[in-house]
């Protein structure tokens, strides 16, 4: 058996904390999720896994181990405008490829849509999917759409060392079928690497449940609870297909299998999701935006059936998976991730992370520290913010998970450790200046 473990990383799009059965949803949402629930029972379920505010920031944090304020990946922008990770960022795929891993990306990239910034330019041997966001599938059926002034979105593919190319138009029909395609290609990739006995990194950022949340025709009407529930059942089925393929290839014991979400729940009706006990959706600093599902299965290394409320951040995956693969961590730049290998495997009793800063674009919106959350801006609903607060709001998340009762005046001592975190981060940014959004790649 190969010495290095395979890594399968499935990232759902806008899957809220409260959607899955193992997080209190599932059948209660009209959409049972038995495959993902079983995966959770076989591994570690995190109740306090945190991400960034939007698709681009989270994906950049995952791929670079750095907060998006550092890399300039602050938000999604339309096609044809500068976006994504600069080529001087070292991606997780590059880290693993350098250790001999076969690497593949099937799904939504959203970290660059020009030559030099596609997945196959950034450490992946091959890729297939969409370069930007899922709502572009609505373009060609929108009233008044004009292809002379707006790019027609495409599903694309590419291989390392060759230009990426358009495969077919990304419209509402192909949006319905894309997750099935991604799953099929992922299984074929794993089968090839298993035959070659080569360790692999499969990055599968699914399209579900991002709006328009439309199921594959085989799942349309399956639940009787609408497109959203049908799509969630389909997503669970796709995850089950990947799990089954790993097991059928006899790779179960030597595969780090992660399932998580990139952002909090979808907030656009009629596809609005739920964050369970937390308030808010993505694009806010509310706990429903920060906390998302995370499940890790690694038989023999990670205890089955374990549940933890310790804080983990998406940047931690970069350094943790790099270390698992034997890759050295870049030393020429700040890496915000923390190695959580010992915590995941039970060698350490707790997460090494006590908190983190949370930006939306250039604004420091909030800081989490232990059980506390300090808001500098207040925007519980998207586009309904009050702006910067003269006196920040402080919540204890165990006592007040809905973030309803500001208790700063009774707990001003908490400002000390939190503001020290802010100071240290700002000093780091001064010593290593942030990349401005849209900066061209260095020559």
Tab-separated table of C-alpha atoms in Angstrom:
chain	number	residue	atom	x	y	z
A	1	UNK	CA	0.000	0.000	0.000
A	2	UNK	CA	1.194	3.511	-0.799
A	3	UNK	CA	2.579	5.382	2.185
A	4	UNK	CA	0.868	8.746	1.634
A	5	UNK	CA	-2.886	8.917	2.225
A	6	UNK	CA	-5.243	9.933	-0.541
A	7	UNK	CA	-7.197	13.123	0.065
A	8	UNK	CA	-10.803	13.615	-1.057
A	9	UNK	CA	-12.171	17.083	-0.373
A	10	UNK	CA	-15.831	17.675	-1.272
A	11	UNK	CA	-17.063	21.243	-0.795
A	12	UNK	CA	-20.787	21.927	-1.100
A	13	UNK	CA	-21.827	25.407	-2.186
A	14	UNK	CA	-23.892	27.420	0.306
A	15	UNK	CA	-24.888	24.470	2.478
A	16	UNK	CA	-26.150	25.852	5.777
A	17	UNK	CA	-25.372	24.423	9.213
A	18	UNK	CA	-28.965	23.276	9.683
A	19	UNK	CA	-29.577	21.434	6.415
A	20	UNK	CA	-28.155	17.936	6.970
A	21	UNK	CA	-29.732	15.234	9.080
A	22	UNK	CA	-26.596	14.927	11.217
A	23	UNK	CA	-26.882	18.653	11.984
A	24	UNK	CA	-30.565	18.545	12.893
A	25	UNK	CA	-32.059	18.977	9.415
A	26	UNK	CA	-32.443	16.270	6.798
A	27	UNK	CA	-35.942	14.834	6.996
A	28	UNK	CA	-37.093	17.939	8.876
A	29	UNK	CA	-36.197	19.887	5.718
A	30	UNK	CA	-38.018	17.366	3.563
A	31	UNK	CA	-34.694	16.004	2.394
A	32	UNK	CA	-33.164	12.987	4.180
A	33	UNK	CA	-29.353	12.836	3.882
A	34	UNK	CA	-28.482	9.235	4.833
A	35	UNK	CA	-25.156	9.069	2.997
A	36	UNK	CA	-23.684	12.171	4.594
A	37	UNK	CA	-25.164	11.211	7.965
A	38	UNK	CA	-23.423	7.836	7.700
A	39	UNK	CA	-20.159	9.560	6.816
A	40	UNK	CA	-20.481	11.655	9.979
A	41	UNK	CA	-21.100	8.550	12.072
A	42	UNK	CA	-17.885	7.067	10.688
A	43	UNK	CA	-15.726	10.066	11.556
A	44	UNK	CA	-15.474	13.501	13.154
A	45	UNK	CA	-18.254	16.095	12.963
A	46	UNK	CA	-17.319	19.686	13.764
A	47	UNK	CA	-19.973	22.004	15.143
A	48	UNK	CA	-17.726	25.067	14.988
A	49	UNK	CA	-16.054	24.949	11.562
A	50	UNK	CA	-15.808	28.471	10.164
A	51	UNK	CA	-15.466	29.926	6.686
A	52	UNK	CA	-15.324	33.307	4.973
A	53	UNK	CA	-18.234	35.474	3.816
A	54	UNK	CA	-18.525	34.558	0.146
A	55	UNK	CA	-17.562	31.946	-2.447
A	56	UNK	CA	-14.331	33.597	-3.625
A	57	UNK	CA	-12.965	34.481	-0.163
A	58	UNK	CA	-13.534	30.979	1.237
A	59	UNK	CA	-12.064	29.197	-1.773
A	60	UNK	CA	-9.029	31.454	-1.731
A	61	UNK	CA	-8.547	30.816	1.998
A	62	UNK	CA	-8.774	27.074	1.401
A	63	UNK	CA	-6.301	27.115	-1.473
A	64	UNK	CA	-3.791	29.554	0.088
A	65	UNK	CA	-4.143	29.105	3.851
A	66	UNK	CA	-4.440	32.895	4.060
A	67	UNK	CA	-7.286	35.243	4.868
A	68	UNK	CA	-8.659	36.845	1.678
A	69	UNK	CA	-7.803	40.331	2.919
A	70	UNK	CA	-4.176	39.305	2.354
A	71	UNK	CA	-4.631	37.827	-1.126
A	72	UNK	CA	-7.057	40.355	-2.610
A	73	UNK	CA	-9.741	37.696	-3.172
A	74	UNK	CA	-12.457	39.788	-1.585
A	75	UNK	CA	-15.556	39.036	-3.653
A	76	UNK	CA	-17.061	37.549	-6.769
A	77	UNK	CA	-16.846	39.753	-9.849
A	78	UNK	CA	-18.320	39.388	-13.364
A	79	UNK	CA	-16.416	37.666	-16.179
A	80	UNK	CA	-13.756	39.709	-17.908
A	81	UNK	CA	-12.706	41.598	-14.775
A	82	UNK	CA	-9.559	40.765	-12.769
A	83	UNK	CA	-10.235	38.230	-10.051
A	84	UNK	CA	-8.792	35.249	-8.256
A	85	UNK	CA	-5.528	34.199	-6.693
A	86	UNK	CA	-2.389	35.837	-7.957
A	87	UNK	CA	0.122	33.387	-9.394
A	88	UNK	CA	2.568	34.137	-6.613
A	89	UNK	CA	0.208	32.481	-4.108
A	90	UNK	CA	1.140	28.854	-3.437
A	91	UNK	CA	-1.974	26.713	-3.722
A	92	UNK	CA	-2.854	23.589	-1.785
A	93	UNK	CA	-2.790	21.708	-5.099
A	94	UNK	CA	0.790	22.855	-5.702
A	95	UNK	CA	1.699	21.737	-2.209
A	96	UNK	CA	0.351	18.231	-2.808
A	97	UNK	CA	1.524	17.940	-6.390
A	98	UNK	CA	5.035	18.643	-5.144
A	99	UNK	CA	4.721	15.553	-2.942
A	100	UNK	CA	3.894	13.284	-5.854
A	101	UNK	CA	0.110	13.461	-5.671
A	102	UNK	CA	-2.065	13.233	-8.743
A	103	UNK	CA	-4.388	16.249	-8.476
A	104	UNK	CA	-7.779	16.910	-10.022
A	105	UNK	CA	-10.384	19.638	-9.717
A	106	UNK	CA	-13.961	18.930	-10.744
A	107	UNK	CA	-16.476	21.666	-10.025
A	108	UNK	CA	-16.594	25.367	-9.336
A	109	UNK	CA	-13.219	27.134	-9.276
A	110	UNK	CA	-13.911	30.872	-8.829
A	111	UNK	CA	-10.250	31.789	-8.322
A	112	UNK	CA	-9.320	33.055	-11.762
A	113	UNK	CA	-10.801	32.928	-15.259
A	114	UNK	CA	-7.871	33.931	-17.479
A	115	UNK	CA	-4.957	31.881	-18.842
A	116	UNK	CA	-2.477	31.345	-16.045
A	117	UNK	CA	-5.123	31.283	-13.332
A	118	UNK	CA	-7.219	28.255	-14.247
A	119	UNK	CA	-6.941	25.190	-11.975
A	120	UNK	CA	-4.653	23.400	-14.433
A	121	UNK	CA	-2.293	26.381	-14.181
A	122	UNK	CA	-2.339	26.322	-10.401
A	123	UNK	CA	-1.241	22.826	-9.408
A	124	UNK	CA	-4.052	20.612	-10.706
A	125	UNK	CA	-3.202	18.004	-13.334
A	126	UNK	CA	-6.688	18.282	-14.780
A	127	UNK	CA	-9.960	20.079	-14.268
A	128	UNK	CA	-13.528	20.213	-15.474
A	129	UNK	CA	-16.236	22.603	-14.310
A	130	UNK	CA	-17.118	26.266	-14.172
A	131	UNK	CA	-14.543	29.026	-13.717
A	132	UNK	CA	-16.850	31.382	-11.863
A	133	UNK	CA	-20.282	31.217	-10.245
A	134	UNK	CA	-23.417	29.120	-10.672
A	135	UNK	CA	-25.919	31.944	-11.155
A	136	UNK	CA	-24.322	32.593	-14.563
A	137	UNK	CA	-26.361	29.585	-15.737
A	138	UNK	CA	-29.326	31.994	-15.803
A	139	UNK	CA	-27.655	34.400	-18.251
A	140	UNK	CA	-28.787	32.973	-21.577
A	141	UNK	CA	-32.425	32.631	-20.479
A	142	UNK	CA	-32.620	36.083	-18.885
A	143	UNK	CA	-34.827	38.758	-20.397
A	144	UNK	CA	-32.811	40.998	-22.692
A	145	UNK	CA	-29.561	39.035	-22.419
A	146	UNK	CA	-27.118	40.470	-24.957
A	147	UNK	CA	-24.091	38.293	-25.789
A	148	UNK	CA	-22.415	41.263	-27.482
A	149	UNK	CA	-21.888	42.968	-24.120
A	150	UNK	CA	-21.912	40.041	-21.657
A	151	UNK	CA	-19.850	36.866	-21.895
A	152	UNK	CA	-21.685	33.595	-22.517
A	153	UNK	CA	-20.787	31.303	-19.600
A	154	UNK	CA	-19.279	27.911	-20.371
A	155	UNK	CA	-18.358	24.703	-18.650
A	156	UNK	CA	-14.632	24.348	-19.247
A	157	UNK	CA	-11.863	21.788	-18.993
A	158	UNK	CA	-8.090	21.763	-19.027
A	159	UNK	CA	-4.920	19.818	-18.376
A	160	UNK	CA	-1.639	21.011	-16.929
A	161	UNK	CA	0.662	22.371	-19.606
A	162	UNK	CA	-2.124	23.063	-22.096
A	163	UNK	CA	-4.680	25.860	-22.506
A	164	UNK	CA	-8.081	25.432	-20.869
A	165	UNK	CA	-10.996	25.332	-23.287
A	166	UNK	CA	-14.741	25.751	-23.441
A	167	UNK	CA	-16.742	22.506	-23.487
A	168	UNK	CA	-20.365	23.651	-23.647
A	169	UNK	CA	-22.610	26.553	-22.690
A	170	UNK	CA	-23.463	26.716	-19.003
A	171	UNK	CA	-27.229	27.242	-18.996
A	172	UNK	CA	-30.144	26.017	-16.902
A	173	UNK	CA	-30.129	22.599	-18.579
A	174	UNK	CA	-26.422	21.957	-18.065
A	175	UNK	CA	-26.658	23.360	-14.549
A	176	UNK	CA	-29.106	20.557	-13.715
A	177	UNK	CA	-26.686	17.911	-14.911
A	178	UNK	CA	-23.318	19.243	-13.841
A	179	UNK	CA	-22.997	17.577	-10.425
A	180	UNK	CA	-23.644	14.175	-12.008
A	181	UNK	CA	-20.853	14.875	-14.511
A	182	UNK	CA	-18.485	16.022	-11.789
A	183	UNK	CA	-19.146	12.871	-9.789
A	184	UNK	CA	-18.582	10.566	-12.754
A	185	UNK	CA	-15.302	12.240	-13.621
A	186	UNK	CA	-14.184	12.125	-9.978
A	187	UNK	CA	-14.800	8.383	-9.795
A	188	UNK	CA	-12.915	7.801	-13.039
A	189	UNK	CA	-9.985	9.838	-11.727
A	190	UNK	CA	-9.814	7.816	-8.521
A	191	UNK	CA	-10.007	4.554	-10.453
A	192	UNK	CA	-7.078	5.592	-12.651
A	193	UNK	CA	-4.920	6.547	-9.699
A	194	UNK	CA	-5.826	3.388	-7.799
A	195	UNK	CA	-4.645	1.299	-10.746
A	196	UNK	CA	-1.423	3.322	-10.868
A	197	UNK	CA	-1.069	3.055	-7.068
A	198	UNK	CA	-0.443	6.764	-6.930
A	199	UNK	CA	-1.695	8.965	-4.063
A	200	UNK	CA	-4.276	11.459	-5.235
A	201	UNK	CA	-5.910	14.710	-4.235
A	202	UNK	CA	-9.490	14.947	-5.468
A	203	UNK	CA	-10.978	18.412	-5.008
A	204	UNK	CA	-14.702	18.260	-5.746
A	205	UNK	CA	-16.419	21.620	-5.189
A	206	UNK	CA	-20.002	20.709	-6.016
A	207	UNK	CA	-22.461	23.157	-7.554
A	208	UNK	CA	-25.345	22.343	-5.177
A	209	UNK	CA	-26.925	24.167	-3.328
A	210	UNK	CA	-26.058	27.520	-4.926
A	211	UNK	CA	-28.935	29.302	-6.627
A	212	UNK	CA	-30.570	28.549	-8.975
A	213	UNK	CA	-30.932	25.365	-6.915
A	214	UNK	CA	-32.179	23.012	-9.601
A	215	UNK	CA	-32.002	19.209	-9.320
A	216	UNK	CA	-30.895	16.712	-11.933
A	217	UNK	CA	-33.925	15.434	-13.906
A	218	UNK	CA	-33.579	12.064	-12.151
A	219	UNK	CA	-34.207	13.814	-8.816
A	220	UNK	CA	-36.817	16.366	-9.881
A	221	UNK	CA	-39.943	15.802	-7.809
A	222	UNK	CA	-38.230	13.131	-5.701
A	223	UNK	CA	-39.119	14.645	-2.318
A	224	UNK	CA	-42.363	16.438	-3.019
A	225	UNK	CA	-40.889	19.382	-1.121
A	226	UNK	CA	-39.628	21.415	-4.082
A	227	UNK	CA	-36.424	22.006	-6.018
A	228	UNK	CA	-34.299	22.826	-2.980
A	229	UNK	CA	-35.108	19.596	-1.156
A	230	UNK	CA	-34.741	17.592	-4.372
A	231	UNK	CA	-31.318	19.150	-4.895
A	232	UNK	CA	-30.244	18.344	-1.348
A	233	UNK	CA	-31.231	14.713	-1.823
A	234	UNK	CA	-29.246	14.696	-5.063
A	235	UNK	CA	-26.226	16.214	-3.317
A	236	UNK	CA	-26.398	13.509	-0.653
A	237	UNK	CA	-26.544	10.874	-3.395
A	238	UNK	CA	-23.465	12.324	-5.141
A	239	UNK	CA	-21.500	12.267	-1.907
A	240	UNK	CA	-22.616	8.681	-1.382
A	241	UNK	CA	-21.353	7.769	-4.849
A	242	UNK	CA	-17.891	9.133	-4.039
A	243	UNK	CA	-17.795	7.374	-0.662
A	244	UNK	CA	-18.854	4.096	-2.279
A	245	UNK	CA	-16.198	4.444	-4.984
A	246	UNK	CA	-13.465	4.975	-2.369
A	247	UNK	CA	-14.642	1.899	-0.486
A	248	UNK	CA	-14.997	-0.229	-3.625
A	249	UNK	CA	-11.407	0.644	-4.586
A	250	UNK	CA	-10.285	-0.617	-1.144
A	251	UNK	CA	-8.949	2.853	-0.346
A	252	UNK	CA	-11.131	3.498	2.691
A	253	UNK	CA	-8.392	3.007	5.301
A	254	UNK	CA	-5.885	5.181	3.480
A	255	UNK	CA	-8.066	8.113	2.450
A	256	UNK	CA	-8.629	11.383	4.282
A	257	UNK	CA	-12.240	12.078	3.294
A	258	UNK	CA	-13.597	15.558	4.029
A	259	UNK	CA	-17.041	16.957	3.328
A	260	UNK	CA	-17.797	20.592	4.154
A	261	UNK	CA	-19.444	23.759	2.848
A	262	UNK	CA	-17.916	26.965	1.516
A	263	UNK	CA	-20.453	29.373	2.993
A	264	UNK	CA	-23.529	29.671	5.154
A	265	UNK	CA	-26.992	29.050	3.743
A	266	UNK	CA	-28.345	30.411	0.504
A	267	UNK	CA	-30.418	33.528	1.246
A	268	UNK	CA	-32.124	34.171	-2.076
A	269	UNK	CA	-35.761	33.085	-2.237
A	270	UNK	CA	-37.163	30.624	-3.196
A	271	UNK	CA	-33.914	28.792	-2.463
A	272	UNK	CA	-33.392	30.126	1.053
A	273	UNK	CA	-31.605	27.692	3.334
A	274	UNK	CA	-31.208	27.451	7.097
A	275	UNK	CA	-28.373	27.722	9.593
A	276	UNK	CA	-30.232	25.785	12.266
A	277	UNK	CA	-29.732	27.387	15.699
A	278	UNK	CA	-27.646	30.226	14.301
A	279	UNK	CA	-28.789	33.532	12.806
A	280	UNK	CA	-27.921	34.737	9.340
A	281	UNK	CA	-26.797	33.683	5.866
A	282	UNK	CA	-23.640	34.219	3.880
A	283	UNK	CA	-22.597	37.830	3.106
A	284	UNK	CA	-22.997	38.674	6.795
A	285	UNK	CA	-20.833	38.302	9.895
A	286	UNK	CA	-23.556	36.459	11.766
A	287	UNK	CA	-22.826	33.008	13.129
A	288	UNK	CA	-25.014	31.437	10.453
A	289	UNK	CA	-22.564	32.792	7.891
A	290	UNK	CA	-19.425	31.650	9.687
A	291	UNK	CA	-20.375	28.148	10.852
A	292	UNK	CA	-20.944	25.448	8.262
A	293	UNK	CA	-20.923	21.642	8.211
A	294	UNK	CA	-17.612	19.780	8.341
A	295	UNK	CA	-17.141	16.011	8.444
A	296	UNK	CA	-13.822	14.135	8.378
A	297	UNK	CA	-13.464	10.369	7.937
A	298	UNK	CA	-10.047	8.730	8.207
A	299	UNK	CA	-10.466	5.172	9.556
A	300	UNK	CA	-7.863	4.125	12.068
A	301	UNK	CA	-6.701	7.724	12.529
A	302	UNK	CA	-9.873	9.673	13.326
A	303	UNK	CA	-12.287	8.293	15.918
A	304	UNK	CA	-15.706	7.371	14.555
A	305	UNK	CA	-18.751	9.143	15.958
A	306	UNK	CA	-16.786	12.002	17.498
A	307	UNK	CA	-18.400	15.459	17.746
A	308	UNK	CA	-16.575	18.645	18.699
A	309	UNK	CA	-17.513	22.288	19.247
A	310	UNK	CA	-13.873	23.461	19.135
A	311	UNK	CA	-13.099	26.300	16.711
A	312	UNK	CA	-11.541	25.333	13.375
A	313	UNK	CA	-11.132	27.692	10.402
A	314	UNK	CA	-11.055	26.931	6.687
A	315	UNK	CA	-7.461	28.205	6.461
A	316	UNK	CA	-6.495	25.349	8.802
A	317	UNK	CA	-7.175	22.825	6.041
A	318	UNK	CA	-4.311	24.196	3.946
A	319	UNK	CA	-1.655	23.620	6.559
A	320	UNK	CA	-3.201	20.424	7.963
A	321	UNK	CA	-3.496	18.688	4.593
A	322	UNK	CA	-0.053	19.927	3.563
A	323	UNK	CA	1.432	18.390	6.702
A	324	UNK	CA	-0.471	15.121	6.226
A	325	UNK	CA	0.985	14.926	2.718
A	326	UNK	CA	4.493	15.743	3.934
A	327	UNK	CA	4.718	19.172	2.307
A	328	UNK	CA	6.705	21.988	3.891
A	329	UNK	CA	4.727	25.116	4.779
A	330	UNK	CA	5.756	28.311	2.922
A	331	UNK	CA	7.931	30.480	5.144
A	332	UNK	CA	8.108	33.632	3.015
A	333	UNK	CA	4.585	34.871	3.818
A	334	UNK	CA	2.099	34.780	6.703
A	335	UNK	CA	0.005	31.613	6.718
A	336	UNK	CA	-3.124	32.068	8.811
A	337	UNK	CA	-3.971	28.385	9.033
A	338	UNK	CA	-3.122	26.252	12.060
A	339	UNK	CA	-2.099	22.603	11.901
A	340	UNK	CA	-5.028	20.635	13.319
A	341	UNK	CA	-3.694	17.132	12.617
A	342	UNK	CA	-3.228	16.270	16.297
A	343	UNK	CA	-6.702	17.540	17.150
A	344	UNK	CA	-8.346	15.672	14.293
A	345	UNK	CA	-6.616	12.402	15.163
A	346	UNK	CA	-7.207	12.727	18.913
A	347	UNK	CA	-3.529	13.074	19.795
A	348	UNK	CA	-4.405	16.519	21.187
A	349	UNK	CA	-7.560	17.031	23.277
A	350	UNK	CA	-8.559	20.339	21.729
A	351	UNK	CA	-8.200	22.581	18.698
A	352	UNK	CA	-5.115	24.760	18.631
A	353	UNK	CA	-7.228	27.719	17.505
A	354	UNK	CA	-8.857	30.149	19.945
A	355	UNK	CA	-10.336	32.524	17.396
A	356	UNK	CA	-9.996	34.450	14.148
A	357	UNK	CA	-10.750	37.758	12.432
A	358	UNK	CA	-13.637	37.978	9.962
A	359	UNK	CA	-13.547	40.499	7.119
A	360	UNK	CA	-16.105	41.272	4.455
A	361	UNK	CA	-14.196	42.874	1.605
A	362	UNK	CA	-11.888	45.372	3.324
A	363	UNK	CA	-13.902	45.806	6.514
A	364	UNK	CA	-13.143	43.976	9.740
A	365	UNK	CA	-16.700	43.007	10.616
A	366	UNK	CA	-16.212	40.749	13.640
A	367	UNK	CA	-13.784	38.702	15.716
A	368	UNK	CA	-14.462	35.334	17.322
A	369	UNK	CA	-12.508	34.344	20.420
A	370	UNK	CA	-13.362	31.292	22.521
A	371	UNK	CA	-17.109	31.526	23.209
A	372	UNK	CA	-17.226	35.234	22.416
A	373	UNK	CA	-18.040	37.239	19.298
A	374	UNK	CA	-17.375	40.968	18.920
A	375	UNK	CA	-19.130	42.787	16.061
A	376	UNK	CA	-17.669	46.060	14.795
A	377	UNK	CA	-20.400	46.353	12.147
A	378	UNK	CA	-23.994	45.192	12.489
A	379	UNK	CA	-25.721	43.597	9.499
A	380	UNK	CA	-27.868	40.624	10.537
A	381	UNK	CA	-29.525	40.541	7.105
A	382	UNK	CA	-27.823	41.100	3.768
A	383	UNK	CA	-28.043	44.741	2.615
A	384	UNK	CA	-29.697	45.808	5.883
A	385	UNK	CA	-26.655	46.940	7.832
A	386	UNK	CA	-26.380	49.788	10.312
A	387	UNK	CA	-22.788	50.525	9.386
A	388	UNK	CA	-19.901	50.699	11.805
A	389	UNK	CA	-20.900	50.661	15.464
A	390	UNK	CA	-19.705	53.369	17.819
A	391	UNK	CA	-19.759	50.785	20.572
A	392	UNK	CA	-19.241	47.197	19.330
A	393	UNK	CA	-21.707	44.450	20.157
A	394	UNK	CA	-20.445	41.495	22.191
A	395	UNK	CA	-22.198	38.137	22.419
A	396	UNK	CA	-21.504	34.928	24.277
A	397	UNK	CA	-22.310	32.294	21.685
A	398	UNK	CA	-23.058	29.508	24.136
A	399	UNK	CA	-25.467	31.606	26.160
A	400	UNK	CA	-26.854	33.497	23.170
A	401	UNK	CA	-26.471	31.533	19.903
A	402	UNK	CA	-28.880	33.843	18.083
A	403	UNK	CA	-26.700	36.891	18.898
A	404	UNK	CA	-29.603	38.867	20.355
A	405	UNK	CA	-28.276	40.377	23.607
A	406	UNK	CA	-25.252	42.667	23.564
A	407	UNK	CA	-23.371	42.224	26.866
A	408	UNK	CA	-20.206	44.211	26.212
A	409	UNK	CA	-20.831	46.676	29.042
A	410	UNK	CA	-20.710	43.779	31.532
A	411	UNK	CA	-17.711	42.042	29.947
A	412	UNK	CA	-15.310	44.710	28.744
A	413	UNK	CA	-12.409	42.499	29.820
A	414	UNK	CA	-12.979	40.505	26.627
A	415	UNK	CA	-11.826	43.510	24.577
A	416	UNK	CA	-8.267	42.918	25.760
A	417	UNK	CA	-7.520	39.545	24.125
A	418	UNK	CA	-9.646	40.330	21.074
A	419	UNK	CA	-8.013	43.673	20.301
A	420	UNK	CA	-4.588	42.105	20.791
A	421	UNK	CA	-5.516	39.641	18.040
A	422	UNK	CA	-6.498	42.560	15.803
A	423	UNK	CA	-3.266	44.394	16.559
A	424	UNK	CA	-1.126	41.349	15.786
A	425	UNK	CA	-2.919	40.780	12.478
A	426	UNK	CA	-2.581	44.439	11.460
A	427	UNK	CA	1.124	44.372	12.275
A	428	UNK	CA	1.483	41.268	10.138
A	429	UNK	CA	-0.220	43.029	7.235
A	430	UNK	CA	2.125	45.995	7.608
A	431	UNK	CA	5.162	43.719	7.543
A	432	UNK	CA	3.756	41.741	4.578
A	433	UNK	CA	1.537	44.125	2.559
A	434	UNK	CA	-1.755	42.767	1.304
A	435	UNK	CA	-2.294	42.084	-2.383
A	436	UNK	CA	-4.753	44.645	-3.803
A	437	UNK	CA	-7.766	43.171	-5.635
A	438	UNK	CA	-7.242	42.848	-9.365
A	439	UNK	CA	-3.464	43.144	-9.214
A	440	UNK	CA	-1.884	41.677	-12.372
A	441	UNK	CA	0.260	38.592	-11.965
A	442	UNK	CA	3.985	39.244	-11.541
A	443	UNK	CA	6.084	38.649	-14.653
